[in-house]
Amino acid sequence: MLRLRYAAAGGNPPEQRPVLSRLMRLYSKPAFIRSDPGTEFTAGAVMRWLRDQSVGPAFIPPGRPWHNGFVESFNGKLRDECLNREWFRDLREARMLIEQWREFYNHRRPHSSLGNRIPVQARQEALRMEPRLTA
């Protein structure tokens, strides 16, 4: 099973179709696309397009984030590596410390799911491969 994480820029459903089409050409069509029931994936145009592509929707039920392993994994790391280690005196300090952790998480911390690379490295490598996605 291929798992792809995609977030629409600004939640604009028409922008999703070309990206999803390229990914389907590159990796083949999935039987379904799992997403939360947000407006990006429940818009009528997207639902009709998925139907026309013979791809079914599979929605994560509201209030059940454990159905999304990516979110659960991230939430656990945020909790273990940041929230449980800090004592926030006020909202300003919480924002500052969480932002510092986010910068560390994305720019210095290796991720086993990325072959022990940092996300910034993985993104740069993916961007170098991008011409293949548009072919």
PDB file of N, CA, C and O in Angstrom, residues 16-88:
ATOM      1  N   GLN A  16      -6.340  19.892  -6.191  1.00  0.00           N
ATOM      2  CA  GLN A  16      -5.998  18.524  -5.804  1.00  0.00           C
ATOM      3  C   GLN A  16      -6.008  17.580  -6.988  1.00  0.00           C
ATOM      4  O   GLN A  16      -5.189  16.668  -7.052  1.00  0.00           O
ATOM      5  N   ARG A  17      -6.912  17.768  -7.893  1.00  0.00           N
ATOM      6  CA  ARG A  17      -7.080  16.803  -8.973  1.00  0.00           C
ATOM      7  C   ARG A  17      -5.833  16.638  -9.832  1.00  0.00           C
ATOM      8  O   ARG A  17      -5.425  15.505 -10.087  1.00  0.00           O
ATOM      9  N   PRO A  18      -5.169  17.708 -10.293  1.00  0.00           N
ATOM     10  CA  PRO A  18      -3.960  17.494 -11.099  1.00  0.00           C
ATOM     11  C   PRO A  18      -2.846  16.796 -10.312  1.00  0.00           C
ATOM     12  O   PRO A  18      -2.146  15.932 -10.856  1.00  0.00           O
ATOM     13  N   VAL A  19      -2.696  17.151  -9.052  1.00  0.00           N
ATOM     14  CA  VAL A  19      -1.661  16.513  -8.225  1.00  0.00           C
ATOM     15  C   VAL A  19      -1.984  15.036  -8.047  1.00  0.00           C
ATOM     16  O   VAL A  19      -1.128  14.177  -8.242  1.00  0.00           O
ATOM     17  N   LEU A  20      -3.211  14.726  -7.694  1.00  0.00           N
ATOM     18  CA  LEU A  20      -3.604  13.331  -7.506  1.00  0.00           C
ATOM     19  C   LEU A  20      -3.505  12.553  -8.813  1.00  0.00           C
ATOM     20  O   LEU A  20      -3.088  11.394  -8.822  1.00  0.00           O
ATOM     21  N   SER A  21      -3.848  13.180  -9.927  1.00  0.00           N
ATOM     22  CA  SER A  21      -3.732  12.509 -11.227  1.00  0.00           C
ATOM     23  C   SER A  21      -2.289  12.143 -11.531  1.00  0.00           C
ATOM     24  O   SER A  21      -2.000  11.026 -11.981  1.00  0.00           O
ATOM     25  N   ARG A  22      -1.356  13.077 -11.285  1.00  0.00           N
ATOM     26  CA  ARG A  22       0.067  12.780 -11.520  1.00  0.00           C
ATOM     27  C   ARG A  22       0.536  11.647 -10.625  1.00  0.00           C
ATOM     28  O   ARG A  22       1.262  10.759 -11.061  1.00  0.00           O
ATOM     29  N   LEU A  23       0.120  11.677  -9.360  1.00  0.00           N
ATOM     30  CA  LEU A  23       0.541  10.620  -8.444  1.00  0.00           C
ATOM     31  C   LEU A  23      -0.026   9.272  -8.866  1.00  0.00           C
ATOM     32  O   LEU A  23       0.652   8.246  -8.765  1.00  0.00           O
ATOM     33  N   MET A  24      -1.264   9.260  -9.356  1.00  0.00           N
ATOM     34  CA  MET A  24      -1.862   8.001  -9.812  1.00  0.00           C
ATOM     35  C   MET A  24      -1.147   7.470 -11.043  1.00  0.00           C
ATOM     36  O   MET A  24      -0.981   6.258 -11.196  1.00  0.00           O
ATOM     37  N   ARG A  25      -0.713   8.369 -11.938  1.00  0.00           N
ATOM     38  CA  ARG A  25       0.039   7.906 -13.117  1.00  0.00           C
ATOM     39  C   ARG A  25       1.390   7.340 -12.693  1.00  0.00           C
ATOM     40  O   ARG A  25       1.863   6.356 -13.246  1.00  0.00           O
ATOM     41  N   LEU A  26       2.000   7.959 -11.707  1.00  0.00           N
ATOM     42  CA  LEU A  26       3.326   7.540 -11.268  1.00  0.00           C
ATOM     43  C   LEU A  26       3.278   6.251 -10.460  1.00  0.00           C
ATOM     44  O   LEU A  26       4.088   5.356 -10.652  1.00  0.00           O
ATOM     45  N   TYR A  27       2.304   6.138  -9.540  1.00  0.00           N
ATOM     46  CA  TYR A  27       2.273   5.012  -8.601  1.00  0.00           C
ATOM     47  C   TYR A  27       1.122   4.038  -8.834  1.00  0.00           C
ATOM     48  O   TYR A  27       0.998   3.071  -8.106  1.00  0.00           O
ATOM     49  N   SER A  28       0.248   4.291  -9.743  1.00  0.00           N
ATOM     50  CA  SER A  28      -0.974   3.545 -10.051  1.00  0.00           C
ATOM     51  C   SER A  28      -2.112   3.996  -9.137  1.00  0.00           C
ATOM     52  O   SER A  28      -1.899   4.581  -8.085  1.00  0.00           O
ATOM     53  N   LYS A  29      -3.313   3.664  -9.579  1.00  0.00           N
ATOM     54  CA  LYS A  29      -4.512   4.101  -8.856  1.00  0.00           C
ATOM     55  C   LYS A  29      -4.716   3.285  -7.592  1.00  0.00           C
ATOM     56  O   LYS A  29      -4.649   2.060  -7.623  1.00  0.00           O
ATOM     57  N   PRO A  30      -5.026   3.954  -6.493  1.00  0.00           N
ATOM     58  CA  PRO A  30      -5.372   3.216  -5.278  1.00  0.00           C
ATOM     59  C   PRO A  30      -6.835   2.788  -5.337  1.00  0.00           C
ATOM     60  O   PRO A  30      -7.623   3.307  -6.132  1.00  0.00           O
ATOM     61  N   ALA A  31      -7.192   1.830  -4.512  1.00  0.00           N
ATOM     62  CA  ALA A  31      -8.592   1.423  -4.424  1.00  0.00           C
ATOM     63  C   ALA A  31      -9.423   2.509  -3.750  1.00  0.00           C
ATOM     64  O   ALA A  31     -10.594   2.701  -4.052  1.00  0.00           O
ATOM     65  N   PHE A  32      -8.782   3.233  -2.818  1.00  0.00           N
ATOM     66  CA  PHE A  32      -9.468   4.324  -2.131  1.00  0.00           C
ATOM     67  C   PHE A  32      -8.439   5.327  -1.644  1.00  0.00           C
ATOM     68  O   PHE A  32      -7.245   5.035  -1.608  1.00  0.00           O
ATOM     69  N   ILE A  33      -8.908   6.504  -1.301  1.00  0.00           N
ATOM     70  CA  ILE A  33      -8.076   7.544  -0.697  1.00  0.00           C
ATOM     71  C   ILE A  33      -8.651   7.816   0.680  1.00  0.00           C
ATOM     72  O   ILE A  33      -9.816   8.180   0.817  1.00  0.00           O
ATOM     73  N   ARG A  34      -7.818   7.624   1.697  1.00  0.00           N
ATOM     74  CA  ARG A  34      -8.250   7.841   3.081  1.00  0.00           C
ATOM     75  C   ARG A  34      -7.956   9.291   3.467  1.00  0.00           C
ATOM     76  O   ARG A  34      -6.872   9.799   3.224  1.00  0.00           O
ATOM     77  N   SER A  35      -8.934   9.939   4.040  1.00  0.00           N
ATOM     78  CA  SER A  35      -8.744  11.321   4.481  1.00  0.00           C
ATOM     79  C   SER A  35      -9.699  11.606   5.629  1.00  0.00           C
ATOM     80  O   SER A  35     -10.621  10.840   5.894  1.00  0.00           O
ATOM     81  N   ASP A  36      -9.459  12.740   6.265  1.00  0.00           N
ATOM     82  CA  ASP A  36     -10.438  13.173   7.247  1.00  0.00           C
ATOM     83  C   ASP A  36     -11.622  13.762   6.476  1.00  0.00           C
ATOM     84  O   ASP A  36     -11.521  14.016   5.275  1.00  0.00           O
ATOM     85  N   PRO A  37     -12.754  13.959   7.127  1.00  0.00           N
ATOM     86  CA  PRO A  37     -13.920  14.451   6.400  1.00  0.00           C
ATOM     87  C   PRO A  37     -13.913  15.963   6.227  1.00  0.00           C
ATOM     88  O   PRO A  37     -14.945  16.600   6.228  1.00  0.00           O
ATOM     89  N   GLY A  38     -12.738  16.564   6.041  1.00  0.00           N
ATOM     90  CA  GLY A  38     -12.638  18.005   5.836  1.00  0.00           C
ATOM     91  C   GLY A  38     -13.164  18.407   4.472  1.00  0.00           C
ATOM     92  O   GLY A  38     -13.353  17.585   3.579  1.00  0.00           O
ATOM     93  N   THR A  39     -13.373  19.689   4.300  1.00  0.00           N
ATOM     94  CA  THR A  39     -13.987  20.184   3.064  1.00  0.00           C
ATOM     95  C   THR A  39     -13.142  19.911   1.830  1.00  0.00           C
ATOM     96  O   THR A  39     -13.685  19.801   0.733  1.00  0.00           O
ATOM     97  N   GLU A  40     -11.795  19.790   1.974  1.00  0.00           N
ATOM     98  CA  GLU A  40     -10.963  19.553   0.790  1.00  0.00           C
ATOM     99  C   GLU A  40     -11.353  18.276   0.066  1.00  0.00           C
ATOM    100  O   GLU A  40     -11.319  18.204  -1.146  1.00  0.00           O
ATOM    101  N   PHE A  41     -11.664  17.225   0.842  1.00  0.00           N
ATOM    102  CA  PHE A  41     -11.939  15.929   0.222  1.00  0.00           C
ATOM    103  C   PHE A  41     -13.421  15.582   0.179  1.00  0.00           C
ATOM    104  O   PHE A  41     -13.781  14.534  -0.318  1.00  0.00           O
ATOM    105  N   THR A  42     -14.276  16.436   0.685  1.00  0.00           N
ATOM    106  CA  THR A  42     -15.705  16.139   0.595  1.00  0.00           C
ATOM    107  C   THR A  42     -16.410  17.061  -0.381  1.00  0.00           C
ATOM    108  O   THR A  42     -17.599  16.926  -0.600  1.00  0.00           O
ATOM    109  N   ALA A  43     -15.671  17.985  -0.979  1.00  0.00           N
ATOM    110  CA  ALA A  43     -16.269  18.883  -1.968  1.00  0.00           C
ATOM    111  C   ALA A  43     -16.856  18.046  -3.097  1.00  0.00           C
ATOM    112  O   ALA A  43     -16.288  17.033  -3.500  1.00  0.00           O
ATOM    113  N   GLY A  44     -17.990  18.488  -3.603  1.00  0.00           N
ATOM    114  CA  GLY A  44     -18.682  17.746  -4.653  1.00  0.00           C
ATOM    115  C   GLY A  44     -17.809  17.464  -5.855  1.00  0.00           C
ATOM    116  O   GLY A  44     -17.821  16.360  -6.411  1.00  0.00           O
ATOM    117  N   ALA A  45     -17.008  18.446  -6.281  1.00  0.00           N
ATOM    118  CA  ALA A  45     -16.157  18.264  -7.462  1.00  0.00           C
ATOM    119  C   ALA A  45     -15.132  17.160  -7.226  1.00  0.00           C
ATOM    120  O   ALA A  45     -14.874  16.340  -8.118  1.00  0.00           O
ATOM    121  N   VAL A  46     -14.545  17.116  -6.046  1.00  0.00           N
ATOM    122  CA  VAL A  46     -13.552  16.088  -5.740  1.00  0.00           C
ATOM    123  C   VAL A  46     -14.216  14.722  -5.659  1.00  0.00           C
ATOM    124  O   VAL A  46     -13.703  13.739  -6.187  1.00  0.00           O
ATOM    125  N   MET A  47     -15.383  14.650  -5.016  1.00  0.00           N
ATOM    126  CA  MET A  47     -16.087  13.369  -4.900  1.00  0.00           C
ATOM    127  C   MET A  47     -16.482  12.834  -6.285  1.00  0.00           C
ATOM    128  O   MET A  47     -16.336  11.644  -6.552  1.00  0.00           O
ATOM    129  N   ARG A  48     -16.960  13.712  -7.167  1.00  0.00           N
ATOM    130  CA  ARG A  48     -17.310  13.273  -8.530  1.00  0.00           C
ATOM    131  C   ARG A  48     -16.061  12.802  -9.285  1.00  0.00           C
ATOM    132  O   ARG A  48     -16.087  11.794  -9.982  1.00  0.00           O
ATOM    133  N   TRP A  49     -14.969  13.546  -9.136  1.00  0.00           N
ATOM    134  CA  TRP A  49     -13.725  13.167  -9.811  1.00  0.00           C
ATOM    135  C   TRP A  49     -13.242  11.808  -9.321  1.00  0.00           C
ATOM    136  O   TRP A  49     -12.840  10.964 -10.126  1.00  0.00           O
ATOM    137  N   LEU A  50     -13.270  11.582  -8.005  1.00  0.00           N
ATOM    138  CA  LEU A  50     -12.870  10.270  -7.471  1.00  0.00           C
ATOM    139  C   LEU A  50     -13.758   9.168  -8.045  1.00  0.00           C
ATOM    140  O   LEU A  50     -13.271   8.110  -8.438  1.00  0.00           O
ATOM    141  N   ARG A  51     -15.061   9.409  -8.093  1.00  0.00           N
ATOM    142  CA  ARG A  51     -15.986   8.423  -8.670  1.00  0.00           C
ATOM    143  C   ARG A  51     -15.632   8.141 -10.121  1.00  0.00           C
ATOM    144  O   ARG A  51     -15.567   6.986 -10.551  1.00  0.00           O
ATOM    145  N   ASP A  52     -15.354   9.195 -10.904  1.00  0.00           N
ATOM    146  CA  ASP A  52     -15.003   9.026 -12.317  1.00  0.00           C
ATOM    147  C   ASP A  52     -13.686   8.263 -12.493  1.00  0.00           C
ATOM    148  O   ASP A  52     -13.478   7.606 -13.514  1.00  0.00           O
ATOM    149  N   GLN A  53     -12.815   8.347 -11.508  1.00  0.00           N
ATOM    150  CA  GLN A  53     -11.537   7.637 -11.551  1.00  0.00           C
ATOM    151  C   GLN A  53     -11.644   6.225 -10.975  1.00  0.00           C
ATOM    152  O   GLN A  53     -10.664   5.505 -10.910  1.00  0.00           O
ATOM    153  N   SER A  54     -12.830   5.842 -10.511  1.00  0.00           N
ATOM    154  CA  SER A  54     -13.063   4.549  -9.849  1.00  0.00           C
ATOM    155  C   SER A  54     -12.206   4.400  -8.591  1.00  0.00           C
ATOM    156  O   SER A  54     -11.672   3.333  -8.306  1.00  0.00           O
ATOM    157  N   VAL A  55     -12.084   5.493  -7.862  1.00  0.00           N
ATOM    158  CA  VAL A  55     -11.356   5.508  -6.591  1.00  0.00           C
ATOM    159  C   VAL A  55     -12.362   5.866  -5.510  1.00  0.00           C
ATOM    160  O   VAL A  55     -13.039   6.883  -5.597  1.00  0.00           O
ATOM    161  N   GLY A  56     -12.449   5.026  -4.517  1.00  0.00           N
ATOM    162  CA  GLY A  56     -13.416   5.271  -3.457  1.00  0.00           C
ATOM    163  C   GLY A  56     -12.849   6.131  -2.339  1.00  0.00           C
ATOM    164  O   GLY A  56     -11.652   6.094  -2.059  1.00  0.00           O
ATOM    165  N   PRO A  57     -13.703   6.910  -1.689  1.00  0.00           N
ATOM    166  CA  PRO A  57     -13.253   7.635  -0.508  1.00  0.00           C
ATOM    167  C   PRO A  57     -13.337   6.737   0.723  1.00  0.00           C
ATOM    168  O   PRO A  57     -14.180   5.848   0.794  1.00  0.00           O
ATOM    169  N   ALA A  58     -12.454   6.931   1.654  1.00  0.00           N
ATOM    170  CA  ALA A  58     -12.492   6.238   2.943  1.00  0.00           C
ATOM    171  C   ALA A  58     -12.202   7.292   4.000  1.00  0.00           C
ATOM    172  O   ALA A  58     -11.068   7.733   4.144  1.00  0.00           O
ATOM    173  N   PHE A  59     -13.235   7.721   4.686  1.00  0.00           N
ATOM    174  CA  PHE A  59     -13.072   8.820   5.623  1.00  0.00           C
ATOM    175  C   PHE A  59     -12.740   8.341   7.028  1.00  0.00           C
ATOM    176  O   PHE A  59     -13.262   7.331   7.491  1.00  0.00           O
ATOM    177  N   ILE A  60     -11.859   9.087   7.671  1.00  0.00           N
ATOM    178  CA  ILE A  60     -11.548   8.848   9.075  1.00  0.00           C
ATOM    179  C   ILE A  60     -12.687   9.476   9.867  1.00  0.00           C
ATOM    180  O   ILE A  60     -12.965  10.665   9.709  1.00  0.00           O
ATOM    181  N   PRO A  61     -13.372   8.719  10.706  1.00  0.00           N
ATOM    182  CA  PRO A  61     -14.508   9.281  11.435  1.00  0.00           C
ATOM    183  C   PRO A  61     -14.093  10.447  12.336  1.00  0.00           C
ATOM    184  O   PRO A  61     -13.010  10.418  12.927  1.00  0.00           O
ATOM    185  N   PRO A  62     -14.927  11.491  12.428  1.00  0.00           N
ATOM    186  CA  PRO A  62     -14.614  12.603  13.307  1.00  0.00           C
ATOM    187  C   PRO A  62     -14.384  12.115  14.740  1.00  0.00           C
ATOM    188  O   PRO A  62     -15.070  11.212  15.214  1.00  0.00           O
ATOM    189  N   GLY A  63     -13.409  12.692  15.400  1.00  0.00           N
ATOM    190  CA  GLY A  63     -13.129  12.323  16.783  1.00  0.00           C
ATOM    191  C   GLY A  63     -12.350  11.034  16.937  1.00  0.00           C
ATOM    192  O   GLY A  63     -12.210  10.520  18.039  1.00  0.00           O
ATOM    193  N   ARG A  64     -11.824  10.476  15.845  1.00  0.00           N
ATOM    194  CA  ARG A  64     -11.063   9.231  15.908  1.00  0.00           C
ATOM    195  C   ARG A  64      -9.709   9.398  15.222  1.00  0.00           C
ATOM    196  O   ARG A  64      -9.412   8.729  14.229  1.00  0.00           O
ATOM    197  N   PRO A  65      -8.855  10.284  15.747  1.00  0.00           N
ATOM    198  CA  PRO A  65      -7.575  10.516  15.084  1.00  0.00           C
ATOM    199  C   PRO A  65      -6.674   9.299  15.080  1.00  0.00           C
ATOM    200  O   PRO A  65      -5.743   9.229  14.288  1.00  0.00           O
ATOM    201  N   TRP A  66      -6.938   8.312  15.936  1.00  0.00           N
ATOM    202  CA  TRP A  66      -6.085   7.121  15.963  1.00  0.00           C
ATOM    203  C   TRP A  66      -6.238   6.305  14.684  1.00  0.00           C
ATOM    204  O   TRP A  66      -5.458   5.401  14.443  1.00  0.00           O
ATOM    205  N   HIS A  67      -7.212   6.632  13.857  1.00  0.00           N
ATOM    206  CA  HIS A  67      -7.337   5.962  12.562  1.00  0.00           C
ATOM    207  C   HIS A  67      -6.316   6.496  11.568  1.00  0.00           C
ATOM    208  O   HIS A  67      -6.204   5.982  10.473  1.00  0.00           O
ATOM    209  N   ASN A  68      -5.606   7.553  11.936  1.00  0.00           N
ATOM    210  CA  ASN A  68      -4.579   8.119  11.077  1.00  0.00           C
ATOM    211  C   ASN A  68      -3.235   7.963  11.778  1.00  0.00           C
ATOM    212  O   ASN A  68      -2.898   8.720  12.675  1.00  0.00           O
ATOM    213  N   GLY A  69      -2.460   6.969  11.362  1.00  0.00           N
ATOM    214  CA  GLY A  69      -1.193   6.665  12.015  1.00  0.00           C
ATOM    215  C   GLY A  69      -0.189   7.796  11.972  1.00  0.00           C
ATOM    216  O   GLY A  69       0.587   7.978  12.905  1.00  0.00           O
ATOM    217  N   PHE A  70      -0.195   8.590  10.889  1.00  0.00           N
ATOM    218  CA  PHE A  70       0.735   9.710  10.793  1.00  0.00           C
ATOM    219  C   PHE A  70       0.466  10.723  11.905  1.00  0.00           C
ATOM    220  O   PHE A  70       1.388  11.196  12.560  1.00  0.00           O
ATOM    221  N   VAL A  71      -0.804  11.050  12.090  1.00  0.00           N
ATOM    222  CA  VAL A  71      -1.175  12.041  13.112  1.00  0.00           C
ATOM    223  C   VAL A  71      -0.864  11.498  14.491  1.00  0.00           C
ATOM    224  O   VAL A  71      -0.301  12.207  15.334  1.00  0.00           O
ATOM    225  N   GLU A  72      -1.203  10.253  14.722  1.00  0.00           N
ATOM    226  CA  GLU A  72      -0.934   9.655  16.035  1.00  0.00           C
ATOM    227  C   GLU A  72       0.553   9.630  16.336  1.00  0.00           C
ATOM    228  O   GLU A  72       0.977   9.933  17.439  1.00  0.00           O
ATOM    229  N   SER A  73       1.360   9.280  15.361  1.00  0.00           N
ATOM    230  CA  SER A  73       2.798   9.239  15.562  1.00  0.00           C
ATOM    231  C   SER A  73       3.334  10.631  15.892  1.00  0.00           C
ATOM    232  O   SER A  73       4.106  10.808  16.841  1.00  0.00           O
ATOM    233  N   PHE A  74       2.915  11.624  15.120  1.00  0.00           N
ATOM    234  CA  PHE A  74       3.370  12.991  15.379  1.00  0.00           C
ATOM    235  C   PHE A  74       2.903  13.470  16.748  1.00  0.00           C
ATOM    236  O   PHE A  74       3.688  14.047  17.514  1.00  0.00           O
ATOM    237  N   ASN A  75       1.631  13.236  17.077  1.00  0.00           N
ATOM    238  CA  ASN A  75       1.118  13.682  18.381  1.00  0.00           C
ATOM    239  C   ASN A  75       1.902  13.062  19.525  1.00  0.00           C
ATOM    240  O   ASN A  75       2.201  13.727  20.516  1.00  0.00           O
ATOM    241  N   GLY A  76       2.253  11.795  19.408  1.00  0.00           N
ATOM    242  CA  GLY A  76       3.032  11.132  20.447  1.00  0.00           C
ATOM    243  C   GLY A  76       4.416  11.735  20.592  1.00  0.00           C
ATOM    244  O   GLY A  76       4.905  11.951  21.708  1.00  0.00           O
ATOM    245  N   LYS A  77       5.055  12.040  19.457  1.00  0.00           N
ATOM    246  CA  LYS A  77       6.384  12.646  19.516  1.00  0.00           C
ATOM    247  C   LYS A  77       6.317  14.055  20.112  1.00  0.00           C
ATOM    248  O   LYS A  77       7.167  14.432  20.930  1.00  0.00           O
ATOM    249  N   LEU A  78       5.329  14.836  19.703  1.00  0.00           N
ATOM    250  CA  LEU A  78       5.157  16.177  20.268  1.00  0.00           C
ATOM    251  C   LEU A  78       4.970  16.094  21.781  1.00  0.00           C
ATOM    252  O   LEU A  78       5.603  16.828  22.544  1.00  0.00           O
ATOM    253  N   ARG A  79       4.126  15.179  22.210  1.00  0.00           N
ATOM    254  CA  ARG A  79       3.862  15.015  23.640  1.00  0.00           C
ATOM    255  C   ARG A  79       5.126  14.577  24.388  1.00  0.00           C
ATOM    256  O   ARG A  79       5.518  15.185  25.379  1.00  0.00           O
ATOM    257  N   ASP A  80       5.794  13.518  23.890  1.00  0.00           N
ATOM    258  CA  ASP A  80       6.957  12.957  24.586  1.00  0.00           C
ATOM    259  C   ASP A  80       8.183  13.857  24.546  1.00  0.00           C
ATOM    260  O   ASP A  80       8.919  13.956  25.520  1.00  0.00           O
ATOM    261  N   GLU A  81       8.424  14.479  23.390  1.00  0.00           N
ATOM    262  CA  GLU A  81       9.657  15.235  23.215  1.00  0.00           C
ATOM    263  C   GLU A  81       9.548  16.708  23.586  1.00  0.00           C
ATOM    264  O   GLU A  81      10.571  17.375  23.721  1.00  0.00           O
ATOM    265  N   CYS A  82       8.323  17.193  23.743  1.00  0.00           N
ATOM    266  CA  CYS A  82       8.173  18.625  24.028  1.00  0.00           C
ATOM    267  C   CYS A  82       7.240  18.880  25.212  1.00  0.00           C
ATOM    268  O   CYS A  82       7.674  19.376  26.245  1.00  0.00           O
ATOM    269  N   LEU A  83       5.975  18.545  25.041  1.00  0.00           N
ATOM    270  CA  LEU A  83       4.981  18.944  26.044  1.00  0.00           C
ATOM    271  C   LEU A  83       5.236  18.348  27.420  1.00  0.00           C
ATOM    272  O   LEU A  83       5.056  19.036  28.434  1.00  0.00           O
ATOM    273  N   ASN A  84       5.652  17.080  27.483  1.00  0.00           N
ATOM    274  CA  ASN A  84       5.899  16.449  28.784  1.00  0.00           C
ATOM    275  C   ASN A  84       7.214  16.886  29.417  1.00  0.00           C
ATOM    276  O   ASN A  84       7.457  16.604  30.584  1.00  0.00           O
ATOM    277  N   ARG A  85       8.068  17.561  28.679  1.00  0.00           N
ATOM    278  CA  ARG A  85       9.383  17.971  29.196  1.00  0.00           C
ATOM    279  C   ARG A  85       9.431  19.434  29.610  1.00  0.00           C
ATOM    280  O   ARG A  85      10.428  19.887  30.156  1.00  0.00           O
ATOM    281  N   GLU A  86       8.409  20.192  29.278  1.00  0.00           N
ATOM    282  CA  GLU A  86       8.426  21.636  29.525  1.00  0.00           C
ATOM    283  C   GLU A  86       7.351  22.025  30.528  1.00  0.00           C
ATOM    284  O   GLU A  86       6.329  21.360  30.655  1.00  0.00           O
ATOM    285  N   TRP A  87       7.616  23.116  31.207  1.00  0.00           N
ATOM    286  CA  TRP A  87       6.632  23.723  32.107  1.00  0.00           C
ATOM    287  C   TRP A  87       6.406  25.130  31.581  1.00  0.00           C
ATOM    288  O   TRP A  87       7.285  25.984  31.662  1.00  0.00           O
ATOM    289  N   PHE A  88       5.254  25.362  30.996  1.00  0.00           N
ATOM    290  CA  PHE A  88       4.966  26.649  30.376  1.00  0.00           C
ATOM    291  C   PHE A  88       4.380  27.604  31.409  1.00  0.00           C
ATOM    292  O   PHE A  88       3.380  27.298  32.043  1.00  0.00           O
TER     293      PHE A  88
END
